[in-house]
Short mmCIF file of C-alpha atoms in Angstrom, two decimals:
data_model
loop_
_atom_site.label_atom_id
_atom_site.label_comp_id
_atom_site.label_asym_id
_atom_site.label_seq_id
_atom_site.Cartn_x
_atom_site.Cartn_y
_atom_site.Cartn_z
CA MET W 201 89.63 -167.62 -106.93
CA ARG W 202 90.85 -170.96 -107.70
CA ASP W 203 94.26 -172.10 -105.83
CA VAL W 204 97.30 -171.78 -108.46
CA ALA W 205 99.18 -174.23 -106.15
CA ALA W 206 96.30 -176.71 -105.99
CA ALA W 207 95.82 -176.24 -109.73
CA GLY W 208 99.04 -178.10 -110.47
CA ALA W 209 101.02 -175.00 -111.27
CA PRO W 210 104.98 -175.33 -111.13
CA THR W 211 105.70 -174.59 -107.68
CA GLY W 212 109.67 -174.40 -108.50
CA PRO W 213 112.34 -177.29 -107.62
CA ARG W 214 111.68 -179.71 -104.89
CA VAL W 215 113.62 -179.39 -101.80
CA LEU W 216 115.02 -182.98 -100.89
CA PRO W 217 116.88 -183.97 -97.80
CA ARG W 218 120.40 -184.01 -98.08
CA ASN W 219 122.01 -186.95 -99.41
CA ASP W 220 118.85 -187.75 -101.01
CA PRO W 221 119.45 -190.34 -103.99
CA ARG W 222 116.31 -188.53 -106.11
CA GLN W 223 118.75 -185.64 -106.36
CA TYR W 224 120.79 -187.32 -109.16
CA ASP W 225 117.33 -187.70 -111.12
CA ASP W 226 116.96 -183.99 -110.80
CA LEU W 227 120.44 -183.56 -111.80
CA ALA W 228 120.25 -186.00 -114.52
CA GLY W 229 121.23 -183.14 -117.32
CA GLU W 230 124.32 -182.06 -115.41
CA TRP W 231 126.37 -185.25 -115.87
CA TRP W 232 128.12 -184.61 -119.31
CA ARG W 233 128.14 -180.64 -119.00
CA PRO W 234 131.79 -179.80 -118.73
CA ASP W 235 130.37 -176.51 -116.61
CA GLY W 236 127.58 -178.39 -115.23
CA ALA W 237 127.05 -179.18 -111.59
CA PHE W 238 128.90 -182.17 -111.95
CA ALA W 239 131.97 -180.49 -113.35
CA MET W 240 134.40 -181.50 -110.53
CA LEU W 241 133.27 -185.57 -110.72
CA HIS W 242 135.30 -185.43 -114.32
CA TRP W 243 138.35 -183.77 -112.63
CA LEU W 244 138.12 -186.55 -109.83
CA ALA W 245 137.71 -189.39 -112.30
CA GLU W 246 140.55 -188.33 -114.48
CA ALA W 247 142.95 -188.59 -111.44
CA ARG W 248 141.35 -191.90 -110.10
CA ALA W 249 142.12 -193.33 -113.52
CA ALA W 250 145.73 -192.27 -113.15
CA LEU W 251 145.79 -194.90 -110.38
CA VAL W 252 144.66 -197.80 -112.44
CA PRO W 253 147.39 -199.68 -113.64
CA PRO W 254 146.93 -201.20 -117.45
CA ALA W 255 145.02 -204.94 -117.76
CA THR W 256 147.63 -207.64 -117.29
CA ARG W 257 145.07 -210.39 -118.62
CA PRO W 258 142.71 -210.82 -121.71
CA ASP W 259 139.06 -210.19 -120.39
CA ALA W 260 140.26 -208.07 -117.24
CA LEU W 261 137.33 -206.74 -115.38
CA LEU W 262 137.00 -203.11 -113.52
CA VAL W 263 134.02 -202.81 -111.33
CA ASP W 264 133.07 -199.20 -110.93
CA LEU W 265 130.70 -198.61 -107.54
CA GLY W 266 128.71 -195.31 -107.82
CA CYS W 267 129.47 -195.22 -111.29
CA GLY W 268 127.30 -192.59 -111.76
CA ALA W 269 126.63 -191.56 -115.92
CA GLY W 270 129.99 -193.31 -116.70
CA LEU W 271 132.50 -190.39 -116.27
CA LEU W 272 135.39 -192.70 -115.63
CA ALA W 273 134.93 -194.15 -119.03
CA PRO W 274 136.82 -192.18 -121.40
CA HIS W 275 140.06 -192.24 -119.22
CA LEU W 276 140.04 -196.04 -119.00
CA ALA W 277 140.58 -195.98 -122.87
CA GLY W 278 143.35 -198.04 -123.87
CA LYS W 279 143.66 -199.80 -120.61
CA GLY W 280 142.01 -203.26 -121.79
CA TYR W 281 139.45 -203.50 -119.21
CA ARG W 282 135.78 -204.44 -119.42
CA HIS W 283 134.02 -201.69 -117.50
CA VAL W 284 131.33 -202.71 -115.51
CA GLY W 285 129.20 -199.73 -113.71
CA VAL W 286 126.87 -200.33 -110.28
CA ASP W 287 124.56 -197.59 -109.54
CA LEU W 288 121.18 -196.81 -107.64
CA THR W 289 120.37 -194.37 -110.05
CA ARG W 290 118.67 -195.47 -113.41
CA SER W 291 118.86 -192.24 -115.16
CA ALA W 292 122.53 -192.19 -114.77
CA LEU W 293 123.04 -195.48 -115.96
CA VAL W 294 120.85 -195.11 -118.98
CA GLN W 295 123.79 -192.65 -120.10
CA ALA W 296 126.85 -194.69 -118.71
CA ALA W 297 125.61 -197.40 -121.17
CA GLU W 298 125.40 -194.76 -123.74
CA HIS W 299 129.37 -194.24 -123.06
CA GLY W 300 130.09 -198.11 -123.03
CA VAL W 301 129.84 -199.19 -119.81
CA ARG W 302 128.04 -202.35 -119.04
CA VAL W 303 125.64 -201.57 -116.19
CA VAL W 304 124.29 -203.08 -113.42
CA GLN W 305 121.33 -201.29 -111.10
CA GLY W 306 122.34 -202.32 -107.37
CA ASP W 307 123.18 -201.23 -104.13
CA ALA W 308 126.95 -200.85 -103.63
CA THR W 309 126.35 -202.55 -99.77
CA ALA W 310 125.20 -205.32 -102.00
CA VAL W 311 126.46 -205.68 -105.41
CA PRO W 312 124.81 -208.54 -107.70
CA LEU W 313 128.35 -210.05 -108.73
CA PRO W 314 130.44 -212.97 -107.47
CA ASP W 315 132.98 -213.11 -105.15
CA GLY W 316 136.88 -212.42 -106.54
CA CYS W 317 135.46 -211.32 -110.06
CA ALA W 318 137.42 -207.93 -110.52
CA ASP W 319 140.67 -207.22 -111.36
CA VAL W 320 139.91 -203.49 -110.38
CA VAL W 321 137.10 -202.17 -108.25
CA SER W 322 136.81 -198.20 -108.18
CA ALA W 323 134.92 -196.31 -105.50
CA GLY W 324 134.75 -193.00 -106.72
CA GLU W 325 133.17 -190.17 -104.65
CA LEU W 326 130.82 -192.79 -103.10
CA LEU W 327 131.42 -194.12 -99.57
CA GLU W 328 130.29 -190.42 -98.32
CA HIS W 329 127.09 -191.09 -99.60
CA VAL W 330 126.63 -194.46 -98.09
CA PRO W 331 124.90 -194.83 -94.50
CA ALA W 332 126.54 -197.80 -93.77
CA TRP W 333 129.99 -197.29 -95.40
CA PRO W 334 131.75 -200.05 -93.69
CA ARG W 335 129.29 -202.10 -95.97
CA ALA W 336 130.21 -200.92 -99.33
CA VAL W 337 134.08 -201.20 -98.23
CA ALA W 338 133.35 -204.98 -97.75
CA GLU W 339 131.84 -205.39 -101.03
CA ALA W 340 134.27 -203.71 -102.82
CA CYS W 341 137.10 -206.17 -101.42
CA ARG W 342 134.91 -208.95 -101.76
CA LEU W 343 134.42 -208.63 -105.36
CA LEU W 344 138.46 -208.38 -105.92
CA ARG W 345 140.49 -211.21 -107.20
CA PRO W 346 143.85 -211.92 -105.11
CA GLY W 347 146.29 -208.86 -106.67
CA GLY W 348 143.37 -206.89 -107.77
CA VAL W 349 143.42 -203.25 -107.23
CA LEU W 350 141.19 -200.94 -105.29
CA VAL W 351 140.95 -197.02 -105.93
CA LEU W 352 138.84 -194.65 -104.49
CA ASP W 353 137.91 -191.13 -103.16
CA THR W 354 136.19 -189.71 -100.75
CA LEU W 355 135.66 -186.55 -98.00
CA ASN W 356 137.53 -187.06 -94.50
CA ASP W 357 135.38 -186.76 -91.38
CA THR W 358 136.77 -183.71 -90.01
CA ALA W 359 135.54 -180.40 -89.06
CA VAL W 360 137.66 -178.66 -92.18
CA ALA W 361 136.10 -181.01 -94.65
CA ARG W 362 132.61 -180.36 -92.97
CA LEU W 363 133.47 -176.46 -93.55
CA VAL W 364 135.26 -176.64 -97.02
CA ALA W 365 132.92 -179.59 -98.90
CA VAL W 366 129.70 -178.24 -97.52
CA ARG W 367 129.41 -174.44 -96.21
CA ILE W 368 132.21 -173.20 -98.92
CA ALA W 369 131.79 -175.54 -101.67
CA GLU W 370 128.21 -175.52 -102.05
CA ARG W 371 128.30 -171.78 -103.16
CA LEU W 372 130.38 -172.76 -105.99
CA PRO W 373 129.19 -173.74 -109.02
CA THR W 374 131.13 -177.20 -108.98
CA VAL W 375 128.84 -178.67 -105.89
CA PRO W 376 125.31 -179.14 -105.88
CA ARG W 377 123.42 -177.92 -102.81
CA GLY W 378 122.56 -180.60 -100.39
CA ILE W 379 124.40 -182.98 -102.16
CA HIS W 380 126.38 -184.54 -99.15
CA ASP W 381 125.26 -185.08 -95.55
CA PRO W 382 128.37 -184.32 -93.49
CA GLN W 383 127.48 -186.88 -90.78
CA LEU W 384 128.29 -189.76 -93.41
CA PHE W 385 131.91 -188.45 -94.29
CA VAL W 386 134.88 -191.07 -93.61
CA ASP W 387 137.00 -190.74 -91.10
CA ALA W 388 140.70 -191.61 -93.08
CA ARG W 389 142.12 -194.08 -90.14
CA ALA W 390 138.62 -196.25 -90.08
CA LEU W 391 138.88 -196.75 -93.68
CA VAL W 392 142.35 -197.96 -93.68
CA ALA W 393 141.80 -200.11 -90.79
CA GLU W 394 138.41 -201.54 -92.41
CA CYS W 395 140.02 -202.30 -95.62
CA ALA W 396 142.91 -204.07 -93.88
CA ARG W 397 140.16 -206.47 -92.15
CA HIS W 398 139.09 -207.27 -95.60
CA GLY W 399 142.42 -208.12 -96.96
CA VAL W 400 143.48 -204.86 -98.78
CA ASP W 401 146.46 -202.72 -97.71
CA LEU W 402 145.21 -199.31 -98.49
CA SER W 403 147.49 -196.33 -98.81
CA LEU W 404 146.20 -192.76 -99.01
CA ARG W 405 147.36 -189.18 -100.09
CA GLY W 406 145.23 -185.97 -99.84
CA ILE W 407 144.18 -184.23 -102.89
CA ARG W 408 142.98 -181.00 -104.06
CA PRO W 409 141.89 -179.13 -107.43
CA GLN W 410 144.90 -176.97 -108.36
CA VAL W 411 144.09 -173.53 -106.87
CA GLY W 412 145.05 -171.37 -110.16
CA GLY W 413 143.29 -174.00 -112.71
CA MET W 414 139.89 -173.68 -110.64
CA ILE W 415 140.33 -169.87 -110.28
CA ALA W 416 141.05 -169.48 -114.26
CA TRP W 417 138.36 -171.92 -114.65
CA LEU W 418 135.53 -170.43 -112.46
CA LEU W 419 136.55 -167.11 -114.55
CA ARG W 420 136.15 -168.75 -117.68
CA ARG W 421 132.85 -170.45 -116.87
CA ALA W 422 131.36 -166.69 -115.90
CA ARG W 423 132.59 -165.19 -118.83
CA ALA W 424 131.20 -168.06 -121.06
CA ARG W 425 127.65 -167.39 -119.20
CA ARG W 426 127.59 -163.88 -119.62
CA THR W 427 128.13 -164.19 -123.27
CA ALA W 428 125.76 -167.35 -123.71
CA GLY W 429 128.64 -169.52 -124.31
CA ALA W 430 128.00 -173.27 -124.18
CA SER W 431 131.20 -173.98 -121.88
CA PRO W 432 134.30 -172.57 -120.60
CA ALA W 433 137.35 -172.70 -123.12
CA GLY W 434 140.39 -173.87 -121.74
CA ARG W 435 141.74 -177.16 -119.88
CA ALA W 436 139.58 -178.24 -116.89
CA PRO W 437 141.40 -178.14 -113.48
CA ARG W 438 143.81 -180.77 -112.62
CA ILE W 439 143.38 -182.81 -109.03
CA VAL W 440 146.83 -182.62 -107.50
CA PRO W 441 148.22 -184.41 -104.42
CA THR W 442 148.74 -182.30 -101.24
CA ARG W 443 150.20 -182.85 -97.58
CA SER W 444 146.99 -183.07 -95.95
CA THR W 445 144.13 -185.88 -96.02
CA ALA W 446 141.81 -183.35 -93.70
CA VAL W 447 139.47 -182.55 -96.58
CA LEU W 448 139.50 -184.81 -99.87
CA TYR W 449 141.66 -187.90 -100.17
CA GLN W 450 142.41 -190.92 -102.46
CA GLY W 451 143.19 -194.12 -102.04
CA ARG W 452 144.96 -197.10 -103.54
CA GLY W 453 145.12 -200.67 -102.37
CA ILE W 454 146.02 -204.04 -103.07
CA ARG W 455 144.19 -207.34 -102.27
CA LYS W 456 146.33 -210.42 -100.71
CA GLY W 457 146.65 -213.30 -101.92
#
């Protein structure tokens, strides 16, 4: 009898190492689904955009490192920036361009843009995916003009972050399994020190999804799936400040002149 697998029959989804960039190609159809695998990235993009001030000069530039499919774009509307997105994943950049982002395929540790070109640099849910995150921080700071603003969010290098973001979160429909490598999580104090080395004073605060909103969203999502609905109705959960930076935290800093 002919071997079915050898004949090229489907064998199910491929299993990739943790934090493998090829996962984003496999999940390309999830980016803009409000109840999809990247739903939480939408919520975080809205919270990050709230830290971005309106542009203060014509032709102001915002560089979005690790832009993915451009989820930040809708939340920047009316703020007056040219939005340039940098990412490694071509399938994501195609979608970002469809949402008005000027895309550049490139590595966040070696960005093909000039020094001091950006009024704002965003590094959302990026650093915990970069094996050499200090190099990505150096690039983000290099791109900023004096007085420019750095905004970011990432996962802390703590035992509780590994528990919450990997063991627990990956059992929920808001975080794809294997998307994070906990060995790459970013120590908050080290991040502040690294930014300071490059002339950016970074302030941090802890953030998390609003508990009530998250539970309501999960229930709506489950109900919509049972009834073959396209997406859960109602407002998406908000990202709110919390006292602890032990799991997920947000940063905002200004480049010194």
